[in-house]
PDB file of C-alpha atoms in Angstrom:
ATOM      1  CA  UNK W   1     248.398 -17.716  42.466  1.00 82.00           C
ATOM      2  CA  UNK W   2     248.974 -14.371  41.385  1.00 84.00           C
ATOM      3  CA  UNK W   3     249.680 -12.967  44.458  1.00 91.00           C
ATOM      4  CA  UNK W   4     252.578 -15.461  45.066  1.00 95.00           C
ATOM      5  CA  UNK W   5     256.184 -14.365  45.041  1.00 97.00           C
ATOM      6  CA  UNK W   6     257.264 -17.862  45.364  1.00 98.00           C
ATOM      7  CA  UNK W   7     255.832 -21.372  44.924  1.00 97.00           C
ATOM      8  CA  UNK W   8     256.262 -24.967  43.120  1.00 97.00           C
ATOM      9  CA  UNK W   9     255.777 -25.630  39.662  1.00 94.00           C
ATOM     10  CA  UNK W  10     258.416 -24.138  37.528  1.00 95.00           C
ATOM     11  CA  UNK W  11     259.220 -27.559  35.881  1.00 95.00           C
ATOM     12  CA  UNK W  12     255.905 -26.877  33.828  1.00 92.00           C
ATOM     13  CA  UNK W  13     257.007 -23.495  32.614  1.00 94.00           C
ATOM     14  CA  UNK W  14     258.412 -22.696  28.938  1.00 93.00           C
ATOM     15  CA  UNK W  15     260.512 -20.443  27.181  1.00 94.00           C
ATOM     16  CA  UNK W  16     260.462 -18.556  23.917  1.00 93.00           C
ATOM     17  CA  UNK W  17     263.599 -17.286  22.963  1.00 90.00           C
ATOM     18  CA  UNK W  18     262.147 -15.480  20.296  1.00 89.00           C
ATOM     19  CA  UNK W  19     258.700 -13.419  20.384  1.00 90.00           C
ATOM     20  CA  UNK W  20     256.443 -16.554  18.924  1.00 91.00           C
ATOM     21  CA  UNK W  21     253.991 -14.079  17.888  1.00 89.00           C
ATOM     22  CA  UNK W  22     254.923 -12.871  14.296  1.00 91.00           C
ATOM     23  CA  UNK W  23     256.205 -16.713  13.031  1.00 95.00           C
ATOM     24  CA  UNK W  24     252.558 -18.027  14.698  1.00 96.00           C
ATOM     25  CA  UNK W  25     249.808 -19.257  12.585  1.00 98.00           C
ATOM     26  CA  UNK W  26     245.680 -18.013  13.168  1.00 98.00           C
ATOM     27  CA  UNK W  27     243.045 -20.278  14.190  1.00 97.00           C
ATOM     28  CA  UNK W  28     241.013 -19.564  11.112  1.00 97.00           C
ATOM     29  CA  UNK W  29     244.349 -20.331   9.014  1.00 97.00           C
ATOM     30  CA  UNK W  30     245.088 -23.582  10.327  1.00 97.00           C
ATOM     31  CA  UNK W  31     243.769 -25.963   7.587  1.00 96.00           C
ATOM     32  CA  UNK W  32     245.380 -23.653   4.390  1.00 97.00           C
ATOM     33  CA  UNK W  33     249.218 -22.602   6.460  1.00 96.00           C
ATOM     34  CA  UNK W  34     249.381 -25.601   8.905  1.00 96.00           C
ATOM     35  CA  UNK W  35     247.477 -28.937   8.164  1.00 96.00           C
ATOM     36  CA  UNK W  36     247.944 -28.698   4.004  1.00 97.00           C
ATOM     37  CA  UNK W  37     251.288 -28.052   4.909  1.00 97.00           C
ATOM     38  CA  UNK W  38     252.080 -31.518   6.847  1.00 97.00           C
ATOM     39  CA  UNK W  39     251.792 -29.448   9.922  1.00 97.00           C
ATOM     40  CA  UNK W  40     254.224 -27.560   9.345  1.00 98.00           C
ATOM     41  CA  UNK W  41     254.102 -23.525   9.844  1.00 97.00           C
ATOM     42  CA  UNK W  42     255.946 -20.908   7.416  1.00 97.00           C
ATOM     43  CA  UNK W  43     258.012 -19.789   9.904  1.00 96.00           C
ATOM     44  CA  UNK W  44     259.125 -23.921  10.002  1.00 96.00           C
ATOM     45  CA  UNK W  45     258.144 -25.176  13.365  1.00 97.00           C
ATOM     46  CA  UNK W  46     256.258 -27.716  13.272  1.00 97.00           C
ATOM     47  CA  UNK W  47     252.578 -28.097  15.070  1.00 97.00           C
ATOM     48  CA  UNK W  48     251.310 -31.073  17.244  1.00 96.00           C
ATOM     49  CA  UNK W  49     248.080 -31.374  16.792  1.00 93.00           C
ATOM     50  CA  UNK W  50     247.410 -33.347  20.048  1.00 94.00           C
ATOM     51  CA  UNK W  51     249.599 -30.773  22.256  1.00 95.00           C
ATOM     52  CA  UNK W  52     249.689 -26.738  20.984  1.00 97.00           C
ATOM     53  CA  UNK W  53     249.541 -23.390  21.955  1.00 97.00           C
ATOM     54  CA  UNK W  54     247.347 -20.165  21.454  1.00 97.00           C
ATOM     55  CA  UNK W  55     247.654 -16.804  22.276  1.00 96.00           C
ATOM     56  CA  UNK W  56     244.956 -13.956  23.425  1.00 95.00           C
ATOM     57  CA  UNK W  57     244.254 -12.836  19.419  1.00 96.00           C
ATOM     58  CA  UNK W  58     244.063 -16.942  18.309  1.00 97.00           C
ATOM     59  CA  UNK W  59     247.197 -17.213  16.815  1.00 97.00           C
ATOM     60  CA  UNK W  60     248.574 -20.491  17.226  1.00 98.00           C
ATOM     61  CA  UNK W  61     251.926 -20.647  18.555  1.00 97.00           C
ATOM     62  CA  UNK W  62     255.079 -22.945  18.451  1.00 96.00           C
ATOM     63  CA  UNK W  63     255.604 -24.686  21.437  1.00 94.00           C
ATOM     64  CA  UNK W  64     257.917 -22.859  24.047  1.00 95.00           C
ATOM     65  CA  UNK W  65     261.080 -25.091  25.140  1.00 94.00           C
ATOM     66  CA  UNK W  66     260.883 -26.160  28.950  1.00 95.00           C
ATOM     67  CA  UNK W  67     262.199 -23.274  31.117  1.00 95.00           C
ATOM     68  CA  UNK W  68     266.026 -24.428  31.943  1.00 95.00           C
ATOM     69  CA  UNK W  69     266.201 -24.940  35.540  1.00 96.00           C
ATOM     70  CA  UNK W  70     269.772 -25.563  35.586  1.00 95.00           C
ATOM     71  CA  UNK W  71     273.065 -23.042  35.436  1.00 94.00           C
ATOM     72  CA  UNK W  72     276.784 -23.320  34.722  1.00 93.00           C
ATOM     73  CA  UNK W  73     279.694 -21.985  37.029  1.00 91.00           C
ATOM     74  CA  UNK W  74     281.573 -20.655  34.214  1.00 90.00           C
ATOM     75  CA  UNK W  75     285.032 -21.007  35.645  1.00 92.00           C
ATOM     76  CA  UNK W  76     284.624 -24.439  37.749  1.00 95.00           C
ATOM     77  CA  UNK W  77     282.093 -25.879  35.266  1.00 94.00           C
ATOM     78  CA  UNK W  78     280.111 -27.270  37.875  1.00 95.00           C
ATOM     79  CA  UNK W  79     276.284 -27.537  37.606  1.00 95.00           C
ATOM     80  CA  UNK W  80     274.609 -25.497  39.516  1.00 95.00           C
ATOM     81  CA  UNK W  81     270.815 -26.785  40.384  1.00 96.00           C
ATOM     82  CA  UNK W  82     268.762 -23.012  40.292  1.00 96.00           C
ATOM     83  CA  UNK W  83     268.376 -20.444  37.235  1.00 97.00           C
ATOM     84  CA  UNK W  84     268.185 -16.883  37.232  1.00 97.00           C
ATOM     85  CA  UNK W  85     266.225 -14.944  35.260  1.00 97.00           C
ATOM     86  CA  UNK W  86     265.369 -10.884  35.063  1.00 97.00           C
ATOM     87  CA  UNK W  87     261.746 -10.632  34.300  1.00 96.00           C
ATOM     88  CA  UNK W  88     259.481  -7.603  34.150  1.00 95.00           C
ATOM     89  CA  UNK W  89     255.517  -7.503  33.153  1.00 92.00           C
ATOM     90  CA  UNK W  90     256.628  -4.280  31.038  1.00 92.00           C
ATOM     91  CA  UNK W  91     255.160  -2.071  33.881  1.00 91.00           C
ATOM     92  CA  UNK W  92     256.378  -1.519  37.492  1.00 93.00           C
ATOM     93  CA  UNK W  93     258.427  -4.074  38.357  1.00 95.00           C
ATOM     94  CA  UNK W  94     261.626  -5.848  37.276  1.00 96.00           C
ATOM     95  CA  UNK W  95     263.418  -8.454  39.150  1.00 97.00           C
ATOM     96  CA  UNK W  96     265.421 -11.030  39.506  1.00 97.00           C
ATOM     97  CA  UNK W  97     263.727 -14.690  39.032  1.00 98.00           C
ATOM     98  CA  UNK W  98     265.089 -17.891  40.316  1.00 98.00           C
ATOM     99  CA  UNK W  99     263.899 -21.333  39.098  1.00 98.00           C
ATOM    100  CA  UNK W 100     265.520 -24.463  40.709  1.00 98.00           C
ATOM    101  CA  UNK W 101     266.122 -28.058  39.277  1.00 97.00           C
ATOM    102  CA  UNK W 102     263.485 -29.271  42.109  1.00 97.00           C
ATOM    103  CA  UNK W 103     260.689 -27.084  40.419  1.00 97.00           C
ATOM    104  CA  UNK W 104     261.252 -24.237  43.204  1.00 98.00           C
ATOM    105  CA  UNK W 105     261.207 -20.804  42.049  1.00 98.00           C
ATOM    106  CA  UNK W 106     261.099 -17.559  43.455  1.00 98.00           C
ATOM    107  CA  UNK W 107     261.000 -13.791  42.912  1.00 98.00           C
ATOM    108  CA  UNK W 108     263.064 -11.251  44.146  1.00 97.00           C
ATOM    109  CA  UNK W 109     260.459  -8.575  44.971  1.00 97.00           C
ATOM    110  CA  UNK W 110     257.194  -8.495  44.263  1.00 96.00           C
ATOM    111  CA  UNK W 111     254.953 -11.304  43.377  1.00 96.00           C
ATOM    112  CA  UNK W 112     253.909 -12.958  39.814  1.00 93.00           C
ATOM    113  CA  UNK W 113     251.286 -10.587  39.575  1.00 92.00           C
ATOM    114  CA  UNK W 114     253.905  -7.871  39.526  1.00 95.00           C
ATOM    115  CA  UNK W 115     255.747  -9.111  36.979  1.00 94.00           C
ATOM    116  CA  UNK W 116     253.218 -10.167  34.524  1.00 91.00           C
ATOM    117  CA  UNK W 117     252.547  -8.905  30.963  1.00 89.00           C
ATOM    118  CA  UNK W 118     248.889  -8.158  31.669  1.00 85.00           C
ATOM    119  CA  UNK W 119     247.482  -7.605  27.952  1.00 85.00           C
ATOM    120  CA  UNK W 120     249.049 -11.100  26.927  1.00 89.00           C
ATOM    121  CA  UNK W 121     247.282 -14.343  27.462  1.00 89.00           C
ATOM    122  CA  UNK W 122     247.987 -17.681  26.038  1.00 94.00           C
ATOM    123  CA  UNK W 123     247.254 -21.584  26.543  1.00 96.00           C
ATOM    124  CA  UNK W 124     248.213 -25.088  25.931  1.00 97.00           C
ATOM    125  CA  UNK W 125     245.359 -27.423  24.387  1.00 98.00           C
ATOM    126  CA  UNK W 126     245.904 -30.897  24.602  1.00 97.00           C
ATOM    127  CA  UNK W 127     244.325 -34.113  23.752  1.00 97.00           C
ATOM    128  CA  UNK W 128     243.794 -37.111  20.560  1.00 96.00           C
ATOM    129  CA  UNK W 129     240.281 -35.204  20.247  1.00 95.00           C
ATOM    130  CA  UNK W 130     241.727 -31.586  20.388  1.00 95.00           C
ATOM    131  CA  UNK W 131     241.921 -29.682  17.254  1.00 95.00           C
ATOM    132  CA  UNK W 132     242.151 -26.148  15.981  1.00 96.00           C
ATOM    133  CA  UNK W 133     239.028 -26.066  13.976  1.00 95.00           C
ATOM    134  CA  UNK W 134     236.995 -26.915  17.161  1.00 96.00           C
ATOM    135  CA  UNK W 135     237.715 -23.650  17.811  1.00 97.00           C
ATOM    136  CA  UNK W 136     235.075 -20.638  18.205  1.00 97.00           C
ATOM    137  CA  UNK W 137     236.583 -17.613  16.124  1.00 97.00           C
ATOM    138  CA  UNK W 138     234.213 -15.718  18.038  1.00 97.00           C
ATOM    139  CA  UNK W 139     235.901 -16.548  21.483  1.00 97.00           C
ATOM    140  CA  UNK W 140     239.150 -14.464  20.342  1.00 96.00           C
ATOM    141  CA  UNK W 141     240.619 -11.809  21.263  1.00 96.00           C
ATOM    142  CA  UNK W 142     240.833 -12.878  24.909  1.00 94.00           C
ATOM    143  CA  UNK W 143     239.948  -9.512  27.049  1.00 89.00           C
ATOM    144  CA  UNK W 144     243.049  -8.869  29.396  1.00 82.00           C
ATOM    145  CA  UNK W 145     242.865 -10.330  32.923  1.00 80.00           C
ATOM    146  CA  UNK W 146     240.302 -13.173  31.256  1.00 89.00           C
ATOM    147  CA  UNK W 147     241.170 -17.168  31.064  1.00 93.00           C
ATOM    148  CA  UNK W 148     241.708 -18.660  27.830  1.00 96.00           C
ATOM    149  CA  UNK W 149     238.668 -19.937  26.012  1.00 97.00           C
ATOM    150  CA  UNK W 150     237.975 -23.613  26.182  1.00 97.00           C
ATOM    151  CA  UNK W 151     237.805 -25.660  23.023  1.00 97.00           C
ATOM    152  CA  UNK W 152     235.801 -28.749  22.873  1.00 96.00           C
ATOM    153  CA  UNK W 153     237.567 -31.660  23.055  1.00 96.00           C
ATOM    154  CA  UNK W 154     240.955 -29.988  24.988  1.00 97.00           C
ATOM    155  CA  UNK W 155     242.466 -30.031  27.740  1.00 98.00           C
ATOM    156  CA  UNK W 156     243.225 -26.819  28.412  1.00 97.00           C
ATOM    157  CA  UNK W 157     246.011 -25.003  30.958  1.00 95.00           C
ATOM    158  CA  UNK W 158     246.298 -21.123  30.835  1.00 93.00           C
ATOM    159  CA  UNK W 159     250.002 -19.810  31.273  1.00 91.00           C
ATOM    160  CA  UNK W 160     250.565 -16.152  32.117  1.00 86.00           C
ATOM    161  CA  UNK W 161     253.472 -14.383  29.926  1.00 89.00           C
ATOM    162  CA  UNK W 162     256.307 -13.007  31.981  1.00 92.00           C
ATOM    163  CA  UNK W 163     258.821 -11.089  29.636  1.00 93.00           C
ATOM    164  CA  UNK W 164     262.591 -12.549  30.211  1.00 94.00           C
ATOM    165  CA  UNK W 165     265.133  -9.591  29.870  1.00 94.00           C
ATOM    166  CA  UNK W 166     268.217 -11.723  30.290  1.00 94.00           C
ATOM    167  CA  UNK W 167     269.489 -14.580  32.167  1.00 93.00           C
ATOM    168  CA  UNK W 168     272.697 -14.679  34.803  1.00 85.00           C
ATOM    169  CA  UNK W 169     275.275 -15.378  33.636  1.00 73.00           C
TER     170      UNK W 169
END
């Protein structure tokens, strides 16, 4: 819910650690960069083809690692069970986000809406029937605000993109 400032669910969340746009691969590329190439991008990730990502302009993406949900105390070592994370949608807003080990998370101020990168879109397709080439070109770009398109024979769950300025430390 965008209107939500806090919620459930955060063990479902990813992480790029590096903007996955400029090492992705386009839908209408896949068989010549990705599939000829044992699934296996230029930029060297490698692509699941029953589990993988797009973006609003159809470029597909490397999958993001799961969202660490977990912190060190740096002096006592101990593990601490909650994250913290400064996010911003690039507008308004930036704040501080905390994710705990239970899947908890909430936002400092303002709600996910707030802290949303509205022009950015992107969604995991799953499935033994999914594939890239099932795909309508047409479909992409995604208009901002709009769901990811379905592709016939996926599963499909939208993600909005949050950008991560930093984590505590």
């Amino acid at each position: 819910d965008p209107k939500s400032s806090s919620g459930s669910g955060s063990e479902t969340w990813g992480l790029w650690r590096d903007d996955p746009g400029p090492r992705g691969v386009y839908l209408k590329d896949y068989d010549r960069r990705l599939k000829a190439n044992n699934n296996v991008a230029p930029a060297g990730w490698s692509f699941d083809p029953t589990d993988w990502w797009v973006e609003e302009h159809g470029l597909i993406m490397s999958t993001p690692e799961p969202l660490p949900r977990k912190s060190v105390n740096k002096e006592t070592k101990e593990i601490i069970p909650e994250k913290q994370y400064v996010v911003t949608g690039d507008r308004e807003i930036t704040t501080v986000l905390t994710v705990r080990d239970d899947g908890t998370w909430e936002l400092e101020k303002g709600s996910l809406y707030d802290v949303t990168h509205l022009p950015c879109r992107s969604a995991a397709y799953r499935g033994d029937t999914c594939a890239p080439m099932n795909a309508n070109l047409k479909d992409f770009p995604v208009k901002p605000g709009a769901e990811m398109p379905v592709i016939n024979g996926c599963a499909k769950q939208d993600y909005a993109v949050l950008f991560v300025l930093g984590e505590a430390v």
